[in-house]
Structures are given as structure tokens and as C-alpha cells.
CSV table of C-alpha atoms and ligand atoms in Angstrom, one decimal:
chain,number,residue,atom,x,y,z
A,999,MET,CA,-46.1,66.6,-30.8
A,1000,SER,CA,-43.5,64.4,-30.7
A,1001,GLY,CA,-43.6,60.9,-29.0
A,1002,GLY,CA,-42.5,62.8,-25.7
A,1003,ALA,CA,-39.1,62.9,-24.2
A,1004,ALA,CA,-38.7,61.7,-20.9
A,1005,GLU,CA,-37.0,64.1,-18.4
A,1006,GLY,CA,-35.4,63.3,-15.4
A,1007,GLY,CA,-35.6,65.5,-12.5
A,1008,ALA,CA,-34.4,66.2,-8.8
A,1009,GLY,CA,-36.5,66.1,-6.0
A,1010,GLY,CA,-37.4,62.4,-5.4
A,1011,ALA,CA,-40.9,60.6,-5.4
A,1012,ARG,CA,-43.7,63.2,-5.4
A,1013,ALA,CA,-47.4,62.6,-4.8
A,1014,TYR,CA,-49.9,63.5,-7.7
A,1015,GLU,CA,-51.2,66.5,-5.4
A,1016,ALA,CA,-47.4,67.9,-5.5
A,1017,VAL,CA,-46.8,67.2,-9.2
A,1018,PHE,CA,-50.2,68.2,-10.5
A,1019,GLY,CA,-51.3,70.8,-8.1
A,1020,ALA,CA,-54.5,69.0,-7.7
A,1021,ALA,CA,-56.3,65.8,-6.5
A,1022,PRO,CA,-56.4,63.0,-9.0
A,1023,ALA,CA,-60.0,62.1,-10.3
A,1024,VAL,CA,-59.3,58.4,-10.0
A,1025,ARG,CA,-56.7,56.1,-8.6
A,1026,GLU,CA,-56.3,52.2,-9.3
A,1027,SER,CA,-53.3,49.8,-8.5
A,1028,ALA,CA,-52.5,46.2,-9.9
A,1029,PRO,CA,-50.2,43.6,-8.4
A,1030,GLY,CA,-47.2,42.0,-9.7
A,1031,ARG,CA,-47.3,38.3,-10.2
A,1032,VAL,CA,-44.8,35.3,-9.4
A,1033,ASN,CA,-45.2,32.4,-11.6
A,1034,LEU,CA,-45.1,29.0,-9.7
A,1035,LEU,CA,-45.1,26.6,-12.7
A,1036,GLY,CA,-45.5,26.7,-16.4
A,1037,GLU,CA,-42.8,29.0,-17.8
A,1038,HIS,CA,-42.3,29.6,-21.5
A,1039,THR,CA,-45.5,28.0,-22.0
A,1040,ASP,CA,-48.0,30.9,-22.6
A,1041,TYR,CA,-47.0,31.7,-26.2
A,1042,ASN,CA,-47.1,28.2,-27.2
A,1043,ASP,CA,-51.1,28.1,-26.2
A,1044,GLY,CA,-50.0,26.0,-23.2
A,1045,PHE,CA,-50.9,26.3,-19.2
A,1046,VAL,CA,-49.3,28.4,-16.5
A,1047,MET,CA,-49.9,28.6,-12.7
A,1048,PRO,CA,-49.0,32.2,-11.3
A,1049,THR,CA,-50.2,34.2,-8.2
A,1050,ALA,CA,-50.1,37.9,-7.5
A,1051,ILE,CA,-47.5,39.2,-5.2
A,1052,PRO,CA,-48.3,41.9,-2.4
A,1053,GLN,CA,-46.5,44.6,-4.1
A,1054,ARG,CA,-48.7,46.7,-6.7
A,1055,THR,CA,-48.2,49.6,-9.0
A,1056,THR,CA,-50.7,52.5,-8.5
A,1057,VAL,CA,-52.0,54.9,-11.4
A,1058,ALA,CA,-53.7,58.0,-10.7
A,1059,LEU,CA,-55.3,60.1,-13.4
A,1060,GLY,CA,-56.7,63.6,-13.3
A,1061,PRO,CA,-57.6,66.1,-16.2
A,1062,SER,CA,-54.9,67.9,-17.6
A,1063,PRO,CA,-54.5,71.9,-17.8
A,1064,ASP,CA,-53.5,71.9,-21.6
A,1065,GLY,CA,-54.4,69.3,-24.5
A,1066,ARG,CA,-51.6,67.0,-23.6
A,1067,HIS,CA,-50.8,64.0,-21.5
A,1068,HIS,CA,-48.3,64.7,-18.7
A,1069,LEU,CA,-47.2,61.6,-17.3
A,1070,TYR,CA,-44.8,61.5,-13.8
A,1071,ALA,CA,-43.3,58.5,-12.5
A,1072,ALA,CA,-42.4,58.7,-8.9
A,1073,ASP,CA,-40.2,56.1,-8.2
A,1074,LEU,CA,-37.9,56.9,-11.1
A,1075,ASP,CA,-38.7,61.0,-10.6
A,1076,GLU,CA,-39.3,61.1,-14.6
A,1077,ARG,CA,-41.7,62.9,-16.6
A,1078,ALA,CA,-42.6,62.5,-20.1
A,1079,THR,CA,-45.3,64.5,-22.5
A,1080,LEU,CA,-47.5,63.0,-25.0
A,1081,SER,CA,-49.9,64.2,-27.6
A,1082,ALA,CA,-53.4,63.5,-26.8
A,1083,GLY,CA,-55.2,61.8,-29.5
A,1084,GLY,CA,-52.1,61.4,-31.2
A,1085,ALA,CA,-51.6,59.7,-34.5
A,1086,ALA,CA,-51.4,55.9,-34.2
A,1087,ASP,CA,-48.2,55.7,-35.4
A,1088,GLU,CA,-46.5,58.3,-32.6
A,1089,PRO,CA,-43.2,56.9,-31.8
A,1090,ALA,CA,-42.7,55.2,-28.7
A,1091,PRO,CA,-41.4,57.5,-26.0
A,1092,PRO,CA,-38.4,55.7,-23.9
A,1093,GLY,CA,-38.9,54.4,-20.6
A,1094,PHE,CA,-42.0,54.0,-18.4
A,1095,ALA,CA,-44.1,56.2,-20.9
A,1096,ARG,CA,-44.0,53.5,-23.7
A,1097,TYR,CA,-46.4,51.6,-21.7
A,1098,LEU,CA,-48.7,54.3,-21.0
A,1099,LEU,CA,-48.7,55.4,-24.5
A,1100,GLY,CA,-49.7,51.8,-25.6
A,1101,CYS,CA,-52.4,51.6,-22.7
A,1102,ILE,CA,-54.2,54.9,-23.9
A,1103,ARG,CA,-53.7,54.1,-27.7
A,1104,LEU,CA,-55.3,51.0,-27.1
A,1105,PHE,CA,-58.1,52.2,-25.2
A,1106,GLU,CA,-58.8,54.3,-27.9
A,1107,ARG,CA,-58.5,52.0,-30.3
A,1108,GLU,CA,-61.4,49.9,-28.4
A,1109,GLY,CA,-63.7,52.8,-29.1
A,1110,PHE,CA,-63.1,54.9,-25.8
A,1111,ALA,CA,-62.4,58.7,-25.8
A,1112,VAL,CA,-59.4,59.5,-23.5
A,1113,PRO,CA,-59.3,63.3,-22.7
A,1114,PRO,CA,-56.0,64.8,-21.9
A,1115,LEU,CA,-54.5,63.5,-18.5
A,1116,CYS,CA,-52.0,63.9,-15.8
A,1117,VAL,CA,-50.9,60.6,-15.0
A,1118,HIS,CA,-49.1,59.7,-12.0
A,1119,VAL,CA,-47.5,56.1,-11.4
A,1120,SER,CA,-46.0,54.8,-8.3
A,1121,SER,CA,-44.9,51.1,-7.7
A,1122,ARG,CA,-43.8,49.0,-5.2
A,1123,VAL,CA,-43.4,46.1,-7.6
A,1124,PRO,CA,-39.4,45.4,-8.1
A,1125,MET,CA,-38.4,46.5,-11.8
A,1126,GLY,CA,-36.3,43.9,-13.7
A,1127,ALA,CA,-36.7,40.7,-11.1
A,1128,GLY,CA,-39.2,38.9,-13.3
A,1129,LEU,CA,-42.1,40.0,-11.4
A,1130,SER,CA,-44.1,41.7,-13.9
A,1131,SER,CA,-43.6,45.2,-13.0
A,1132,SER,CA,-44.6,46.1,-16.9
A,1133,ALA,CA,-47.9,44.3,-16.7
A,1134,ALA,CA,-49.0,45.7,-13.3
A,1135,LEU,CA,-48.3,49.2,-14.7
A,1136,GLU,CA,-50.5,48.3,-17.6
A,1137,VAL,CA,-53.2,46.5,-15.8
A,1138,ALA,CA,-53.2,49.6,-13.4
A,1139,ALA,CA,-53.3,52.0,-16.0
A,1140,LEU,CA,-56.0,50.3,-18.0
A,1141,ARG,CA,-58.6,50.2,-14.7
A,1142,ALA,CA,-57.5,53.9,-14.0
A,1143,LEU,CA,-58.8,54.5,-17.8
A,1144,ARG,CA,-62.0,52.3,-17.2
A,1145,SER,CA,-62.7,54.1,-13.9
A,1146,LEU,CA,-62.5,57.4,-15.2
A,1147,THR,CA,-64.3,57.2,-18.4
A,1148,GLY,CA,-66.8,54.2,-17.4
A,1149,ALA,CA,-65.5,51.9,-20.3
A,1150,ALA,CA,-67.5,48.7,-20.0
A,1151,LEU,CA,-64.3,46.7,-20.2
A,1152,SER,CA,-64.0,43.0,-18.5
A,1153,ASP,CA,-60.8,42.0,-16.6
A,1154,GLU,CA,-59.9,39.6,-19.0
A,1155,ARG,CA,-60.2,42.3,-22.0
A,1156,ILE,CA,-58.1,44.5,-19.8
A,1157,ALA,CA,-55.7,42.1,-19.7
A,1158,GLU,CA,-55.9,41.3,-23.4
A,1159,LEU,CA,-55.0,45.2,-24.0
A,1160,GLY,CA,-52.3,45.4,-21.8
A,1161,GLN,CA,-50.5,42.2,-23.6
A,1162,ARG,CA,-51.0,44.1,-26.8
A,1163,ALA,CA,-49.5,47.1,-25.1
A,1164,GLU,CA,-46.4,45.3,-24.3
A,1165,ILE,CA,-46.1,43.7,-27.8
A,1166,GLU,CA,-46.7,46.8,-29.8
A,1167,PHE,CA,-45.4,49.6,-27.9
A,1168,ALA,CA,-42.4,47.9,-25.6
A,1169,GLY,CA,-41.3,45.3,-28.6
A,1170,VAL,CA,-41.5,42.2,-26.4
A,1171,ASN,CA,-43.5,39.3,-28.1
A,1172,CYS,CA,-44.8,38.2,-24.8
A,1173,GLY,CA,-47.7,35.8,-23.9
A,1174,ILE,CA,-50.9,36.8,-21.9
A,1175,MET,CA,-49.6,35.4,-18.6
A,1176,ASP,CA,-48.4,38.3,-17.0
A,1177,GLN,CA,-51.4,40.5,-17.6
A,1178,MET,CA,-54.0,37.9,-16.7
A,1179,ALA,CA,-52.1,37.2,-13.4
A,1180,SER,CA,-52.4,40.8,-12.7
A,1181,SER,CA,-55.8,41.5,-13.6
A,1182,LEU,CA,-57.0,38.0,-12.2
A,1183,ALA,CA,-55.4,36.6,-9.6
A,1184,ASP,CA,-54.9,37.2,-6.0
A,1185,ALA,CA,-52.2,36.6,-3.6
A,1186,ARG,CA,-53.8,33.7,-1.8
A,1187,HIS,CA,-54.2,31.6,-4.7
A,1188,LEU,CA,-52.7,30.0,-7.7
A,1189,LEU,CA,-54.1,31.1,-11.2
A,1190,PHE,CA,-54.4,27.9,-13.2
A,1191,LEU,CA,-54.4,29.3,-16.6
A,1192,ASP,CA,-55.2,27.8,-20.1
A,1193,THR,CA,-53.8,30.5,-22.3
A,1194,ARG,CA,-55.5,29.5,-25.4
A,1195,THR,CA,-59.0,29.5,-24.1
A,1196,LEU,CA,-58.4,31.6,-21.0
A,1197,ALA,CA,-60.5,29.3,-19.0
A,1198,ARG,CA,-59.1,29.4,-15.4
A,1199,ARG,CA,-59.6,28.2,-11.7
A,1200,LEU,CA,-58.2,29.8,-8.8
A,1201,LEU,CA,-56.4,26.7,-6.5
A,1202,PRO,CA,-55.0,26.9,-3.2
A,1203,LEU,CA,-51.4,26.6,-2.4
A,1204,PRO,CA,-50.6,22.9,-1.6
A,1205,ALA,CA,-51.4,22.2,1.9
A,1206,GLY,CA,-48.8,23.4,4.7
A,1207,ALA,CA,-46.7,25.6,1.9
A,1208,GLU,CA,-46.0,29.3,1.3
A,1209,ILE,CA,-44.1,31.2,-1.2
A,1210,LEU,CA,-40.6,32.6,-0.8
A,1211,VAL,CA,-39.2,34.7,-3.8
A,1212,ILE,CA,-35.4,36.0,-3.8
A,1213,ASP,CA,-34.3,38.3,-6.2
A,1214,SER,CA,-30.9,37.2,-7.4
A,1215,GLY,CA,-29.6,40.7,-8.1
A,1216,VAL,CA,-28.8,39.8,-11.8
A,1217,ALA,CA,-30.9,42.5,-13.7
A,1218,ARG,CA,-32.6,41.3,-17.0
A,1219,THR,CA,-34.3,42.8,-19.9
A,1220,LEU,CA,-36.7,40.9,-21.7
A,1221,ALA,CA,-36.6,42.7,-24.9
A,1222,SER,CA,-32.6,42.0,-25.6
A,1223,SER,CA,-32.9,38.7,-23.5
A,1224,GLY,CA,-33.3,36.4,-26.3
A,1225,TYR,CA,-36.9,36.1,-25.5
A,1226,ASN,CA,-38.1,36.6,-28.8
A,1227,GLU,CA,-35.5,34.2,-30.3
A,1228,ARG,CA,-37.1,31.3,-28.1
A,1229,ARG,CA,-40.6,32.1,-29.2
A,1230,ALA,CA,-39.5,32.2,-32.8
A,1231,GLU,CA,-37.7,28.7,-32.1
A,1232,CYS,CA,-41.0,27.2,-30.4
A,1233,GLU,CA,-43.1,28.6,-33.6
A,1234,GLU,CA,-40.5,26.9,-35.9
A,1235,ALA,CA,-40.8,23.7,-33.9
A,1236,ALA,CA,-44.6,23.5,-33.9
A,1237,ARG,CA,-44.4,24.3,-37.7
A,1238,ARG,CA,-42.1,21.2,-38.5
A,1239,LEU,CA,-44.1,19.2,-36.0
A,1240,GLY,CA,-47.3,19.9,-38.0
A,1241,ALA,CA,-48.8,21.1,-34.7
A,1242,ARG,CA,-51.0,24.4,-34.4
A,1243,ALA,CA,-48.7,25.3,-31.4
A,1244,LEU,CA,-46.5,23.0,-29.0
A,1245,ARG,CA,-49.6,22.6,-26.6
A,1246,ASP,CA,-50.9,20.5,-29.1
A,1247,VAL,CA,-47.7,18.1,-28.9
A,1248,PRO,CA,-48.5,15.8,-25.8
A,1249,ASP,CA,-45.5,13.5,-26.0
A,1250,PRO,CA,-42.2,14.9,-25.4
A,1251,ALA,CA,-40.7,11.9,-27.5
A,1252,ALA,CA,-41.9,13.5,-30.5
A,1253,ALA,CA,-39.5,16.5,-30.1
A,1254,ALA,CA,-36.5,14.0,-30.7
A,1255,ALA,CA,-37.2,14.2,-34.2
A,1256,LEU,CA,-36.2,17.9,-34.6
A,1257,PRO,CA,-32.7,19.2,-35.1
A,1258,GLU,CA,-30.8,21.0,-32.2
A,1259,PRO,CA,-31.8,23.5,-30.5
A,1260,LEU,CA,-35.4,23.2,-31.5
A,1261,SER,CA,-35.6,19.5,-29.9
A,1262,ARG,CA,-34.7,20.7,-26.4
A,1263,ARG,CA,-36.6,23.8,-26.8
A,1264,ALA,CA,-39.9,21.8,-27.8
A,1265,ARG,CA,-38.9,19.3,-25.1
A,1266,HIS,CA,-39.2,21.7,-22.1
A,1267,VAL,CA,-42.4,23.1,-23.4
A,1268,ILE,CA,-44.0,19.7,-23.5
A,1269,THR,CA,-43.0,18.6,-20.3
A,1270,GLU,CA,-43.6,22.2,-18.6
A,1271,ASN,CA,-47.2,21.8,-19.7
A,1272,ARG,CA,-47.4,18.4,-18.5
A,1273,ARG,CA,-46.1,19.5,-15.0
A,1274,VAL,CA,-48.6,22.4,-14.8
A,1275,LEU,CA,-51.6,19.9,-15.7
A,1276,GLU,CA,-50.3,17.4,-12.8
A,1277,ALA,CA,-50.2,20.2,-10.4
A,1278,ALA,CA,-53.7,21.3,-11.4
A,1279,GLU,CA,-54.9,18.1,-10.2
A,1280,GLY,CA,-53.7,19.0,-6.8
A,1281,LEU,CA,-50.4,17.6,-5.4
A,1282,SER,CA,-48.8,17.5,-1.9
A,1283,ALA,CA,-46.3,20.1,-1.1
A,1284,GLY,CA,-43.2,17.8,-1.7
A,1285,ALA,CA,-44.6,16.6,-5.2
A,1286,PHE,CA,-45.4,20.1,-6.3
A,1287,GLY,CA,-42.0,21.2,-5.1
A,1288,GLU,CA,-40.2,18.2,-7.0
A,1289,ARG,CA,-42.1,19.7,-10.4
A,1290,MET,CA,-40.7,23.0,-9.6
A,1291,ASN,CA,-37.4,21.6,-9.5
A,1292,ALA,CA,-37.7,19.7,-12.4
A,1293,SER,CA,-38.8,23.0,-14.1
A,1294,HIS,CA,-35.7,24.7,-13.1
A,1295,ALA,CA,-33.5,21.9,-14.7
A,1296,SER,CA,-35.6,22.1,-17.9
A,1297,LEU,CA,-35.2,25.9,-18.1
A,1298,ARG,CA,-31.4,25.5,-17.6
A,1299,ASP,CA,-30.9,22.6,-19.7
A,1300,ASP,CA,-33.4,22.5,-22.4
A,1301,TYR,CA,-34.8,26.0,-22.7
A,1302,GLU,CA,-31.1,27.6,-21.8
A,1303,VAL,CA,-32.6,30.6,-19.9
A,1304,SER,CA,-31.0,30.4,-16.7
A,1305,VAL,CA,-27.8,32.2,-15.8
A,1306,PRO,CA,-25.0,31.0,-13.2
A,1307,ALA,CA,-26.4,33.2,-10.2
A,1308,LEU,CA,-30.0,31.8,-10.6
A,1309,ASP,CA,-28.6,28.3,-10.4
A,1310,ALA,CA,-26.6,28.8,-7.8
A,1311,LEU,CA,-29.5,30.6,-5.9
A,1312,VAL,CA,-31.7,27.9,-6.7
A,1313,ALA,CA,-29.5,24.9,-5.6
A,1314,LEU,CA,-28.9,26.8,-2.2
A,1315,LEU,CA,-32.7,26.9,-1.8
A,1316,GLN,CA,-33.3,23.4,-2.8
A,1317,ALA,CA,-30.5,22.0,-0.3
A,1318,THR,CA,-32.1,24.2,2.4
A,1319,PRO,CA,-34.5,22.1,5.1
A,1320,GLY,CA,-38.1,23.4,4.8
A,1321,VAL,CA,-37.8,24.1,1.1
A,1322,PHE,CA,-40.1,22.0,-1.2
A,1323,GLY,CA,-38.7,23.1,-4.4
A,1324,ALA,CA,-37.3,26.1,-6.2
A,1325,ARG,CA,-36.7,27.4,-9.7
A,1326,LEU,CA,-36.1,30.6,-11.7
A,1327,THR,CA,-39.2,32.5,-12.2
A,1328,GLY,CA,-40.2,34.7,-15.1
A,1329,ALA,CA,-38.4,34.7,-18.6
A,1330,GLY,CA,-35.0,34.0,-16.9
A,1331,PHE,CA,-31.7,35.5,-18.1
A,1332,GLY,CA,-31.5,36.8,-14.4
A,1333,GLY,CA,-34.2,38.0,-11.9
A,1334,ALA,CA,-35.7,36.1,-9.3
A,1335,CYS,CA,-36.1,32.9,-8.0
A,1336,VAL,CA,-39.5,31.3,-6.3
A,1337,ALA,CA,-39.4,28.5,-3.9
A,1338,LEU,CA,-42.4,26.5,-2.1
A,1339,VAL,CA,-41.4,26.6,1.4
A,1340,ALA,CA,-43.0,25.0,4.8
A,1341,SER,CA,-45.7,27.4,6.0
A,1342,GLY,CA,-44.4,30.1,8.5
A,1343,GLN,CA,-40.7,29.5,7.5
A,1344,ALA,CA,-40.2,31.6,4.1
A,1345,ALA,CA,-38.9,34.7,6.1
A,1346,ALA,CA,-36.1,32.7,8.0
A,1347,ILE,CA,-35.2,30.6,5.1
A,1348,GLY,CA,-35.0,33.5,2.7
A,1349,GLU,CA,-32.6,35.4,5.1
A,1350,SER,CA,-30.3,32.4,5.7
A,1351,VAL,CA,-30.2,31.9,2.0
A,1352,CYS,CA,-29.6,35.1,1.0
A,1353,ARG,CA,-26.3,35.2,3.7
A,1354,GLU,CA,-25.0,32.2,1.9
A,1355,TYR,CA,-25.6,33.4,-1.6
A,1356,ASP,CA,-23.0,35.7,-2.9
A,1357,THR,CA,-22.1,34.9,-6.6
A,1358,ALA,CA,-19.8,37.3,-8.5
A,1359,GLY,CA,-20.4,40.2,-5.8
A,1360,GLN,CA,-24.2,39.7,-6.3
A,1361,ARG,CA,-26.4,40.3,-3.5
A,1362,GLY,CA,-29.9,38.2,-2.8
A,1363,ARG,CA,-32.8,40.2,-1.7
A,1364,VAL,CA,-36.1,38.7,-0.3
A,1365,LEU,CA,-39.0,40.0,-1.9
A,1366,VAL,CA,-41.7,38.0,-0.8
A,1367,PRO,CA,-42.7,37.8,2.2
A,1368,GLU,CA,-42.1,41.6,2.3
A,1369,ARG,CA,-40.0,42.4,5.2
A,1370,GLY,CA,-42.2,43.3,8.4
A,1371,ALA,CA,-45.3,42.3,6.4
B,1062,GLA,C1,-42.4,36.8,-19.6
B,1062,GLA,C2,-43.6,36.9,-20.7
B,1062,GLA,C3,-44.8,36.1,-20.3
B,1062,GLA,C4,-44.2,34.8,-20.3
B,1062,GLA,C5,-42.7,34.4,-19.3
B,1062,GLA,C6,-41.9,33.2,-19.5
B,1062,GLA,O1,-42.7,37.4,-18.1
B,1062,GLA,O2,-44.1,38.5,-20.6
B,1062,GLA,O3,-45.6,36.1,-21.4
B,1062,GLA,O4,-43.8,34.1,-21.5
B,1062,GLA,O5,-42.1,35.4,-19.7
B,1062,GLA,O6,-42.8,32.1,-18.7
């Protein structure tokens, strides 16, 4: 059996029962995430501070009628077929199926047998917005496999397997933040995570503040976005500084010894780690917001992962009364911005900022808080 062709289909999103003709055996879900502080620090063994968003991805599983895995992504109305127990070097199929193939293969690599399955995916996590729709899919799929088989896998291990699926099967040399957030964060707290040790604490949001997330309308693709290139630059910077990772370089002045662009890349990571550690001490909303603004400037100027539309949206947010701070969130190169705003004002601020925002025909869209929630 080959790695499975994705077939589009007519008919729109359909429920598990309608696609596979019976009820699923298990159904599990996992949220997307938005990162408040600590961008491009996780693959440098550094510190991050994401939270879960209300939107979730759901994966339902049931037995397959034949020896193959049958996959259906309801939102895309796409199907794929995979061999069950296939060769470890089975080529990755296109689209959503590659993430599921990765989860199934890694689950098997942990020593758990996976029977031939029907797999149904539905998601309300926006795709391509930097809110970790792929991590939500991986964690939901791994949770469903755990429920189905009774495998003894911790939430932390699920996050690690999800990350491996992303690296090995989607080709993105990502850190652990997204999968840890999807597996261990909730939407009421900030997850302060040391990505080297996986030590973590759930922290309250700064008093008097809530989260606003606006999609810039500029789509991004991680793999083609220079993400892997940034990571390689950081590793080279650490090597030249004689450090195991940039997390071990506490003083931004040390970066000055490096050639460009390594010097600016390292400065971003070192100052960003410092901002997260300061925020973890418990800051006022105003002081937290200042760190977010500084983070955006650093991502724009030193790390060079912003784009004009994100800068425009962030500037609009930062100029709006009631906004404590704003920045791009996720890998950058497009996607969403996150802002910390006065409690009770996120929906109204989001709407007014979106009205003002119109860059090169792009349209902003408020993703958090969810409309009508
Ligand atoms: C993506 C990756 C994460 C992290 C962020 C940037 O979301 O998957 O591991 O590196 O980019 O902070």
C-alpha cells in the first residue's frame, strides 16, 4: 500500500456516522494555543508562556472494515487511506493525513499496537493563523489512540510524540511549545514552561486583563517560511558562543561578538527569554504589555519574522486605548496577533481595530474571543 492519496470530495463536512456508517469507539479533542510571550525560544531550550484557545480539534476513531486506515477531514472534506502497520519508511501523504500517519507510527514506535482504524477529524482551530492547528490535531489524535488502546502515556509524553510527528512527518523542525500547550494548558491560565526541563507552572493572567487574538489575513506556511533557517542560525550562534543552547547565554551583550545576522538572532532569543522570566514573576497588565510590545519589536527587527501586515495590525492595537500590549504570535511570516487588553473590552476593541485595518486588501478577523461566546 502506498502512503495514501488524499481525495477531495463533494458533500461538505460530514459526521463520523455519515462517513463510516457506525458510531465511533472513542472521541477526543485538544485545543489550539496562542503564545503570549517567548517566541522562537523553545528550540533554544528557553522559556515560553502560551495559553489554550477555546477552539478545539476533535478526533473520533472506530474499527476499519478492512486492513487499512481510512481518514476523513470534515472541514476540508478530504479523505485519505493508509496501510495499517505499514513500513516505517512509508512516504508521508499530503495534507492532514501526514499528521495522522505520524501520530499512528509514533504510537506504534512506543510499543502500542494500533488496529486498522476509521479516523474522523473536525476542527474549529483556524488553520494557518499561527494558533497551532497541527499541534491540536496531533494531541487530539494521540489522546484518541490512548483512549482506544488504554496505553499508559502521560500528557507530557503525548506532547513529545506530537512534536516528533511534526518534525518527522511534516518536516518542520519545531520546538515543544505548541504540543505542550495543546496537551497541558487551559484557556484560563498562562502555561509558563521551561522547554529544556519541561518544568511548568500555570499562572493567572495579569489582573484586569484578557486576551484578544486577531488574524491578519496573511496566510503563512511554517515549512516554507524560513523557520528551519532561523533555527539553524540559532544553533550556529550558540555553537560560536560555546554554549549548549542560546538559553545558556544570559547577557544580550554577548551576542555582539557574532557576525550578522547571527548577532541579532541571538539577541532576540536572549532578550525574549528574559522577558518571559520577568513576566513569570507576576507583572501588572501594563508591565506585561510592555514586554509584549518589546517582543514584537525584537521579532520584527532582530529576528525578522514579521511582515508589513502584522506590523500594521500590531501598531493599530498598540495605539488603541484599553490595549496593554500587542505582538505577532506563533512563528510569524503572517498569521495572527495577540493583545492583552482591559477585561471585558476584547470583543469591542477587536471589532474597532479590524475596521481600521485594511492592508493591501487583507481583512482582519477576531478569533479570540469567539463571536457570540
Ligand atoms: C511554531 C513552532 C513552535 C515555536 C513557534 C515560535 O509555532 O511549532 O515550536 O518555535 O513557532 O515560537
